[in-house]
Short mmCIF file of C-alpha atoms in Angstrom, two decimals:
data_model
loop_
_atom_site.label_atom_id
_atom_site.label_comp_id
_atom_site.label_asym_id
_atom_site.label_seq_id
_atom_site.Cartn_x
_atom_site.Cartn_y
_atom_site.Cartn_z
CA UNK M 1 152.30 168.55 182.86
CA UNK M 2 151.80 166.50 179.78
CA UNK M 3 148.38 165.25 178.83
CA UNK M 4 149.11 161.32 179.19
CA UNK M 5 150.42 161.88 183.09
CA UNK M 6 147.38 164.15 183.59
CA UNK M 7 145.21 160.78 182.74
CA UNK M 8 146.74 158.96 184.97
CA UNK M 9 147.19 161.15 188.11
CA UNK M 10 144.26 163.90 186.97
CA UNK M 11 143.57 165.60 190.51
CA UNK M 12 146.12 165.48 192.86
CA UNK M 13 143.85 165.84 196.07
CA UNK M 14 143.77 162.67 198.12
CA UNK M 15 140.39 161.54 200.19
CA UNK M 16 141.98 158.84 202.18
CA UNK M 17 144.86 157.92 204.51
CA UNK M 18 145.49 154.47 203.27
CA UNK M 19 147.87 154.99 200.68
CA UNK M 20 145.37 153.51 198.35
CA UNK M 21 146.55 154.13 194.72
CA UNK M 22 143.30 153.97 193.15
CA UNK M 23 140.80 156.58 194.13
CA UNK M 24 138.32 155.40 196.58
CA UNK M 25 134.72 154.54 195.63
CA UNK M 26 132.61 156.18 197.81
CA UNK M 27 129.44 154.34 197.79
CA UNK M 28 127.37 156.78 200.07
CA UNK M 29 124.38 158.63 199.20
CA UNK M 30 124.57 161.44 202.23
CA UNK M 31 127.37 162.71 204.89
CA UNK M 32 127.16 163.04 208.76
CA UNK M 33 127.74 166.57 209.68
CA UNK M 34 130.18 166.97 212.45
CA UNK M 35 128.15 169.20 214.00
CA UNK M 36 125.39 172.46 213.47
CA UNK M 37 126.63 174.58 210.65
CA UNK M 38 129.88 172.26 210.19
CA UNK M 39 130.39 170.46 207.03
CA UNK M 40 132.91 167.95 205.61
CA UNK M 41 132.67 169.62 202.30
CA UNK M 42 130.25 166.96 201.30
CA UNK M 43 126.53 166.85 202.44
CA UNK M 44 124.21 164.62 200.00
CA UNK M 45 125.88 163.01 196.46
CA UNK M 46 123.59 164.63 193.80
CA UNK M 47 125.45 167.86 194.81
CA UNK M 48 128.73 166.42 195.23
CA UNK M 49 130.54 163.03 195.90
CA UNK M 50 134.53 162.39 196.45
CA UNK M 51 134.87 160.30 193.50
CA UNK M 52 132.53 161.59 191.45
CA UNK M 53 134.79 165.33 192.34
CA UNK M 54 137.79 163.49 191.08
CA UNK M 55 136.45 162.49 187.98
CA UNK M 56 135.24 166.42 187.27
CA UNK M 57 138.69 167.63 188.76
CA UNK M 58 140.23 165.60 186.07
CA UNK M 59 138.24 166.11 183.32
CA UNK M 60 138.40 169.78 184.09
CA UNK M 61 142.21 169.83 183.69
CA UNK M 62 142.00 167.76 180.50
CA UNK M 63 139.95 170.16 178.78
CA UNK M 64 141.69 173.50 180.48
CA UNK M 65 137.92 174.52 181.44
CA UNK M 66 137.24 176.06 185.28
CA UNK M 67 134.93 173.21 186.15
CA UNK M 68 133.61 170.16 185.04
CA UNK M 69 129.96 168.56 185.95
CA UNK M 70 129.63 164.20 185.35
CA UNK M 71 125.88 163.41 184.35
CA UNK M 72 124.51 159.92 184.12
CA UNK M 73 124.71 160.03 180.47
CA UNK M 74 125.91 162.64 177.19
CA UNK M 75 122.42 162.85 176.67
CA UNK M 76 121.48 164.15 180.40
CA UNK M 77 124.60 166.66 180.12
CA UNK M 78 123.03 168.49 176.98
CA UNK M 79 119.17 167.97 178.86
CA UNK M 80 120.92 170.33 182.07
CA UNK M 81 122.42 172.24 179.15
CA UNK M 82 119.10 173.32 177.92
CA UNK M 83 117.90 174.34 180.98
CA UNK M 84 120.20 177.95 181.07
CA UNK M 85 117.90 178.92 177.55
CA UNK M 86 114.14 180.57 178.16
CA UNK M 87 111.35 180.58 175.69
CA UNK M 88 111.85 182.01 172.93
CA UNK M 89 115.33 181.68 172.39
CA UNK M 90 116.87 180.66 169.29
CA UNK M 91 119.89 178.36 168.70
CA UNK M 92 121.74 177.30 165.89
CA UNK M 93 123.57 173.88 165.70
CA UNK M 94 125.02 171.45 163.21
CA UNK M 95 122.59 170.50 160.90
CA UNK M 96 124.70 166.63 161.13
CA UNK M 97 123.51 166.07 164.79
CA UNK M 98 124.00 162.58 166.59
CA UNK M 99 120.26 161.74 166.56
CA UNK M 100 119.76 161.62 170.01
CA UNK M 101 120.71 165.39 170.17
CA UNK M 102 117.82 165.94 167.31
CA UNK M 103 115.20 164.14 169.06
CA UNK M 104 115.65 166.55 172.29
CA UNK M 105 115.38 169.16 170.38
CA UNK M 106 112.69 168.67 168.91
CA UNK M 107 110.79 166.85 171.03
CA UNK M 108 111.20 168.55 174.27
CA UNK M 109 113.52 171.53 174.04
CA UNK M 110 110.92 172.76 171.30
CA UNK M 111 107.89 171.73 173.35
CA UNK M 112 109.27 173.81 176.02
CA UNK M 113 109.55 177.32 174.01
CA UNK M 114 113.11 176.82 172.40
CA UNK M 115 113.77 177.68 169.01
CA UNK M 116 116.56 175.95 166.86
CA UNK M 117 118.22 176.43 163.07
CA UNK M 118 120.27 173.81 161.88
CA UNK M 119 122.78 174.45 159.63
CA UNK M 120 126.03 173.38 157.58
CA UNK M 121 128.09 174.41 160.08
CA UNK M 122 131.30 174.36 158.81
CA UNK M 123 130.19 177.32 156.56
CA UNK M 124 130.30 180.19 159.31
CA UNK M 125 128.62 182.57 156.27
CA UNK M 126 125.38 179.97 156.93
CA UNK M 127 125.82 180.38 160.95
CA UNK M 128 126.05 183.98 160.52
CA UNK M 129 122.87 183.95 158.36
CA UNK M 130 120.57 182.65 160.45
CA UNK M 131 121.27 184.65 163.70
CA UNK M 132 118.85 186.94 164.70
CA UNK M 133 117.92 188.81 168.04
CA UNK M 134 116.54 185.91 169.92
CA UNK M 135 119.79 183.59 168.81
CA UNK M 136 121.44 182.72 172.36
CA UNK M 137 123.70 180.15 171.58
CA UNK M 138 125.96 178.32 168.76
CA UNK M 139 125.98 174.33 169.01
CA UNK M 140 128.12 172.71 166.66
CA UNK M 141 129.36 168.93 166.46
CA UNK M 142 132.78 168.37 164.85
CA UNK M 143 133.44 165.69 163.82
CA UNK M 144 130.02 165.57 163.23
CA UNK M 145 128.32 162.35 163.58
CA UNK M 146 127.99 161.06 161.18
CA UNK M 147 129.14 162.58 158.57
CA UNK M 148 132.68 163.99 159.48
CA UNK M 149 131.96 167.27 158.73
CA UNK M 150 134.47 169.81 160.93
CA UNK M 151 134.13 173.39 161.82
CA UNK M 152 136.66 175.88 162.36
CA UNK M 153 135.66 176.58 166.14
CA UNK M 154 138.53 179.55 166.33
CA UNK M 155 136.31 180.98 163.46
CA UNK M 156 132.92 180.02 164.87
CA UNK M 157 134.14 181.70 168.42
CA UNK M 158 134.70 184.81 167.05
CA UNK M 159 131.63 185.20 165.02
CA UNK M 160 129.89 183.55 168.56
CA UNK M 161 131.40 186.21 170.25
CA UNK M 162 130.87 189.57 168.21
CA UNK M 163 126.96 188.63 168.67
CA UNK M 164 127.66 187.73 172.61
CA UNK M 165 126.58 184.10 171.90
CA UNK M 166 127.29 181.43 174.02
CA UNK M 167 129.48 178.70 171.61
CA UNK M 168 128.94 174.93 172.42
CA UNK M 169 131.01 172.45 171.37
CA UNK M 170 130.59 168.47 171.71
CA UNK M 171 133.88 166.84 171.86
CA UNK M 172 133.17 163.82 171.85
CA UNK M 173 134.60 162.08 168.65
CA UNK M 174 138.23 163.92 169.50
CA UNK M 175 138.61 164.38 173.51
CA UNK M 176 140.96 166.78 174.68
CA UNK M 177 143.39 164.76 173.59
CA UNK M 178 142.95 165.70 169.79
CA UNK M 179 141.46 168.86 170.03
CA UNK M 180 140.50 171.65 172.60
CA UNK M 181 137.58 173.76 172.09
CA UNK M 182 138.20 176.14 174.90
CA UNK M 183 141.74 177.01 174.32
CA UNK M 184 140.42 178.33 170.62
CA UNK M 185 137.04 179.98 172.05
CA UNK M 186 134.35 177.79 173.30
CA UNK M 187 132.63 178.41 176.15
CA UNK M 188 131.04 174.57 176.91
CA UNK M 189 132.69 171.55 176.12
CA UNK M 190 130.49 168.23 175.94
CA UNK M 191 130.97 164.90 175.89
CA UNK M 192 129.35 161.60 176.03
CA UNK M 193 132.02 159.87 178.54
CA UNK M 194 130.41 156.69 177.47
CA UNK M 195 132.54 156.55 174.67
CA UNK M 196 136.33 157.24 174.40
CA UNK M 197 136.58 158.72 177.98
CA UNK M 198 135.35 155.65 179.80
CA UNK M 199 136.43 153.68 176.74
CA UNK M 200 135.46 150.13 177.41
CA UNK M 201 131.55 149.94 176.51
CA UNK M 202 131.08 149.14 180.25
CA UNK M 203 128.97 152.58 181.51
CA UNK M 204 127.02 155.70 180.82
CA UNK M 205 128.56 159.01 181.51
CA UNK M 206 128.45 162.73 180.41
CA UNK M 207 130.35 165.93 180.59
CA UNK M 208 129.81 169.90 180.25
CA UNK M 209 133.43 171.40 181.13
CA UNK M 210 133.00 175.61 181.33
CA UNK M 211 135.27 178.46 180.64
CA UNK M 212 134.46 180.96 183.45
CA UNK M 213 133.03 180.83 186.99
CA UNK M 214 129.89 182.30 185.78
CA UNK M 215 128.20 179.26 183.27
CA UNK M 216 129.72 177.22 186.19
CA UNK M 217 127.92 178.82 188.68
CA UNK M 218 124.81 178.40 186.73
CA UNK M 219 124.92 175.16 185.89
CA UNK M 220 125.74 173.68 188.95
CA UNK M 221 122.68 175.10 190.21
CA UNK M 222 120.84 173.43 187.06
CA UNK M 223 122.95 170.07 187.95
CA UNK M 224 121.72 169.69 191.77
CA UNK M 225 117.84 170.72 191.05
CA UNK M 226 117.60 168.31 188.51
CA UNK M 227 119.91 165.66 189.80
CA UNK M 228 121.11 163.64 187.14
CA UNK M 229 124.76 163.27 188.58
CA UNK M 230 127.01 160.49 188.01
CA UNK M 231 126.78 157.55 190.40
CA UNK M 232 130.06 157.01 192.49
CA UNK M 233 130.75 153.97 190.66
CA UNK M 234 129.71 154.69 187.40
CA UNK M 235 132.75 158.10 188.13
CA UNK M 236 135.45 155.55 189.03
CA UNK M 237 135.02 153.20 185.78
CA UNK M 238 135.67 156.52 183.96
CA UNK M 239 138.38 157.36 185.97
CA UNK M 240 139.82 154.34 185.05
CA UNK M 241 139.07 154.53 181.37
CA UNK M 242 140.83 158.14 181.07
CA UNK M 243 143.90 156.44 182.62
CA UNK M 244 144.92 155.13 179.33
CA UNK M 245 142.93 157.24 177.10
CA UNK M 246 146.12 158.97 175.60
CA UNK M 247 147.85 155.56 174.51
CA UNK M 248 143.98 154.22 173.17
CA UNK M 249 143.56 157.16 171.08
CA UNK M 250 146.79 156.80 169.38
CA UNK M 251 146.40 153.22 168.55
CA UNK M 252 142.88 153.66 167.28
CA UNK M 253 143.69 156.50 165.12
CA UNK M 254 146.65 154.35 163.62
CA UNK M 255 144.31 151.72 162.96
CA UNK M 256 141.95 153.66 161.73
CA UNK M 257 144.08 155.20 158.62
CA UNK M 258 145.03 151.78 157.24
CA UNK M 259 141.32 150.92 157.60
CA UNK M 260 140.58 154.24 155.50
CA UNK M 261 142.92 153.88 153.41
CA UNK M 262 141.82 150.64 152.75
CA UNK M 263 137.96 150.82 152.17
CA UNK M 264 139.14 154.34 149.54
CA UNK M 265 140.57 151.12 147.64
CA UNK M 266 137.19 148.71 147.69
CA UNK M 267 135.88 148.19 144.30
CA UNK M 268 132.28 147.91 146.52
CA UNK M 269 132.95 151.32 148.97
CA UNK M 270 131.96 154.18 146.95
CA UNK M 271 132.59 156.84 149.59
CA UNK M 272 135.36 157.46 152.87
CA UNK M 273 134.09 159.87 155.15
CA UNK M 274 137.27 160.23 157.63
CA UNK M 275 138.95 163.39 158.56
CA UNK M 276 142.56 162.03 157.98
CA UNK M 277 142.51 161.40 154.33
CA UNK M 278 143.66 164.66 152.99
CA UNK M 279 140.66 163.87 150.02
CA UNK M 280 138.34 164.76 153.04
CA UNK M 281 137.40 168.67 152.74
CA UNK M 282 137.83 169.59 155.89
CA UNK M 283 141.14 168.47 156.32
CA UNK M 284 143.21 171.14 156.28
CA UNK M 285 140.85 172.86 158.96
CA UNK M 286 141.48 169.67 161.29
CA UNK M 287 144.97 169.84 161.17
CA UNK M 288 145.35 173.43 162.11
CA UNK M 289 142.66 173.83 165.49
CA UNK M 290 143.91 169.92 167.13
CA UNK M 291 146.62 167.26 167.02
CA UNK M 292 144.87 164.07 165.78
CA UNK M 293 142.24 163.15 163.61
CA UNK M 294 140.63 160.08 165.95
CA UNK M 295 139.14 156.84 164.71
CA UNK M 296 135.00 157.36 163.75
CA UNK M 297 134.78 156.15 159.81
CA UNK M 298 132.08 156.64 158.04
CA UNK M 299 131.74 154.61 154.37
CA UNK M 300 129.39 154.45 151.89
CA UNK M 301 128.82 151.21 149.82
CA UNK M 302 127.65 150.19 146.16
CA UNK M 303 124.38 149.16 147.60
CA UNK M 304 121.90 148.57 150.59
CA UNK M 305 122.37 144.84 149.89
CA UNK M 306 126.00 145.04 150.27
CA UNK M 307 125.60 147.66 153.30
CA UNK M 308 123.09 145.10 154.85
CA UNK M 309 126.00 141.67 154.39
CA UNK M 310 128.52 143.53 156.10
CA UNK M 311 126.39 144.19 158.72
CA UNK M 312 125.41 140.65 158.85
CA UNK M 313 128.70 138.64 158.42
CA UNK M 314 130.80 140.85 160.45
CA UNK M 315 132.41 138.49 163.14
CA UNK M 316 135.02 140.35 164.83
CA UNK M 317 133.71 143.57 164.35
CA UNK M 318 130.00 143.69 166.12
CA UNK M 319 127.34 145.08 164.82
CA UNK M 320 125.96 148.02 167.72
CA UNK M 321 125.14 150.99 168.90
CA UNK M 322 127.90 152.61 169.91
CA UNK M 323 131.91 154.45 169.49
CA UNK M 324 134.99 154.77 171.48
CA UNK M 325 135.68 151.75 172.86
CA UNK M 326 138.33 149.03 173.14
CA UNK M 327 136.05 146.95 170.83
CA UNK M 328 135.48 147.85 166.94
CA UNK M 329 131.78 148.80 166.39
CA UNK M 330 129.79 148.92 163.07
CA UNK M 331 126.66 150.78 163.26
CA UNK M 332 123.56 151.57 160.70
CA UNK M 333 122.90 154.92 161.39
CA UNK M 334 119.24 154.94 159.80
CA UNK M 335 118.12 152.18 161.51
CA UNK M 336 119.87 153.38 165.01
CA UNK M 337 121.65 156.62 165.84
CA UNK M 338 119.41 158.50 163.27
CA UNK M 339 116.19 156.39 163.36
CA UNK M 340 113.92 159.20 164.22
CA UNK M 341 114.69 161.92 161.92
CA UNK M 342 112.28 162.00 159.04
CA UNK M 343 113.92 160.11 156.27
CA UNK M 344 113.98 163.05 153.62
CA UNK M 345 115.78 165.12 155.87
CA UNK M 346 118.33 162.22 156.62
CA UNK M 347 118.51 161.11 153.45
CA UNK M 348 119.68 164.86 152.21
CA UNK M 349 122.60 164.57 154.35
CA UNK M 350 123.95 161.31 152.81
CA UNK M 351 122.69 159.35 156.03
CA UNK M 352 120.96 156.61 153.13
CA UNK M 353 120.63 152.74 153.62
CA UNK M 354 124.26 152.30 152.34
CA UNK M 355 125.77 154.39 154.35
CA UNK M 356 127.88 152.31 158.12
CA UNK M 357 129.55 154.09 160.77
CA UNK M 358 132.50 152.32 162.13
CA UNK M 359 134.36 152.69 165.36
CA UNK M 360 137.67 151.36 165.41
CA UNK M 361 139.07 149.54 168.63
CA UNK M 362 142.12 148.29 169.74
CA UNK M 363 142.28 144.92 168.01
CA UNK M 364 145.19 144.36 165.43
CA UNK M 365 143.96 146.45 161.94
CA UNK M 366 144.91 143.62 159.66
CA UNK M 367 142.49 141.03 161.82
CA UNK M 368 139.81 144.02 161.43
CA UNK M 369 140.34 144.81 157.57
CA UNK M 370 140.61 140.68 156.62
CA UNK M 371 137.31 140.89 158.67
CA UNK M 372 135.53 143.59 156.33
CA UNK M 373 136.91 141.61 153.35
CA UNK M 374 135.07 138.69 154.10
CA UNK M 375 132.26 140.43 155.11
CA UNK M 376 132.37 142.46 151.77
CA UNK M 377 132.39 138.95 149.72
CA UNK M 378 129.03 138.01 148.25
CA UNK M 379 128.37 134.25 149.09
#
């Protein structure tokens, strides 16, 4: 079946007898038994609830994993994810992490006995470097965020699996739609389903899709004891936001390219970090493992003055904290996505005070680039 009909129909079991086209919200926190020992297949909704199922039946198919879990946010998906690791163990990940991922890390993951190296990625000589006995897992961003930097995750797999690692990979920037980290290796998919799954800035949502039986058998067991499920409503606004998630992408990714292409031409941008200009390094690597490049932009201007005046006479493009959407973002990462890592570290990875991430949205890319021109013009 191809992708876009899978967004729109995603699991084909039905919960009602009305006819009802759009899945059912089932606003219910427990389920009558029918009798001792009986179940209806659903007993209290932190374990499981019909719509919430959907959701994970659909997302499951999307990404071509076994199972799917929906947590209240990306941020309490990778929390749970933490959870299968004991003292002591060692993980590598990106060393360009979306900040919030940094701060668990290595505020509470580390508190609680993990270990973690973060590295340039998209080397695997520097993954394979730092692995030693305690290493458990690979975690690797790509895109990351937000930098653009992509790893070869067919390459990172196999190097993952000679040292019977677990490989993580957050999909966020692409969804399955551009690229599929299980079909080339992964084991664990993530997303933040805040962004271009649900798509319309309207809710919080997160994902961990699994390869086998087994991680899904030990995560759900994480997911219930800690409980921080998806509400039933929360599932059907990103049921409805995958619906057109296939035509979304495409449009955004259009738009974004003439916006690229654009800001390489600004006499005041001195830097394009997008993964469809063939000038970007990783390039050829993102063509090969998916089918789109997406539309996250990252530019670097002349100055902090100039970075700071876009930010402030942007009109149609808002300023905020945020990606995927209908709407076009603009965001600062070192004053928001990357606030709290310390500034020497940031600053080594080109996240400086002239650096803006941009997420481009559905409106009409000429509105959007006469919008950074102005907003580009000193008064």
């Amino acid at each position: 079946m191809d992708f876009s009909t899978l967004c729109i129909h995603g699991s084909d079991r039905k919960y009602d007898n009305t006819g009802a086209i759009s899945v059912p919200i089932f606003q219910s926190a427990t389920f009558a038994h029918p009798g001792v020992g009986l179940s209806t297949g659903y007993d209290y909704s932190r374990l499981q609830n019909p719509t919430r199922e959907h959701l994970e039946m659909t997302a499951a198919k999307l990404e071509g994993g076994v199972d799917a879990m929906a947590f209240s946010s990306g941020m309490a998906a990778i929390a749970a994810l933490m959870e299968l690791f004991s003292p002591g163990d060692h993980i590598i990940a990106s060393d360009d992490l979306y900040g919030g991922s940094h701060r668990l890390f290595y505020n509470i993951s580390e508190k609680n006995g993990l270990r973690f190296s973060l590295v340039n990625t998209s080397d695997i000589s520097r993954i394979e470097a730092h692995i030693r006995p305690e290493t458990k897992a690979i975690f690797i961003e790509t895109p990351t965020n937000p930098m653009m930097h992509v790893t070869d995750i067919a390459a990172a797999a196999r190097l993952a699996k000679s040292y019977n690692l677990l490989l993580i990979v957050d999909n966020t920037f692409l969804t399955p739609y551009y690229l599929k980290p299980l079909a080339l290796g992964a084991d664990i998919v993530i997303h933040s389903g805040t962004k271009f799954l649900g798509g319309h800035n309207d809710t919080l949502a997160g994902f961990l899709v699994v390869a086998d039986s087994g991680l899904s058998e030990r995560l759900r067991f994480i997911y219930k004891t800690i409980g921080g499920c998806l509400a039933p409503f929360d599932s059907w606004l990103i049921i409805r936001g995958i619906k057109t998630l296939a035509v979304r992408m495409d449009r955004q990714q259009d738009s974004a390219m003439k916006i690229a292409q654009w800001l390489q031409g600004h006499k005041k941008v001195k830097a394009v970090h997008y993964i469809g200009l063939p000038s970007h390094p990783d390039y050829e690597v993102s063509k090969r493992q998916g089918t789109g490049f997406g539309s996250m932009i990252s530019f670097e201007t002349d100055s902090e003055e100039t970075a700071v005046r876009v930010l402030s006479k942007v009109s149609l493009i808002q300023y905020a904290e945020s990606l995927g959407g209908v709407e076009t973002l603009i965001t600062y990462p070192m004053l928001q996505t990357h606030a709290d890592i310390p500034k020497e570290e940031r600053e080594a990875k080109g996240i400086n005070e002239r650096l803006l991430r941009l997420s481009v949205g559905l409106e009409s890319p000429e509105d959007l680039i006469r919008d950074l021109e102005q907003a580009f013009e000193e008064e």
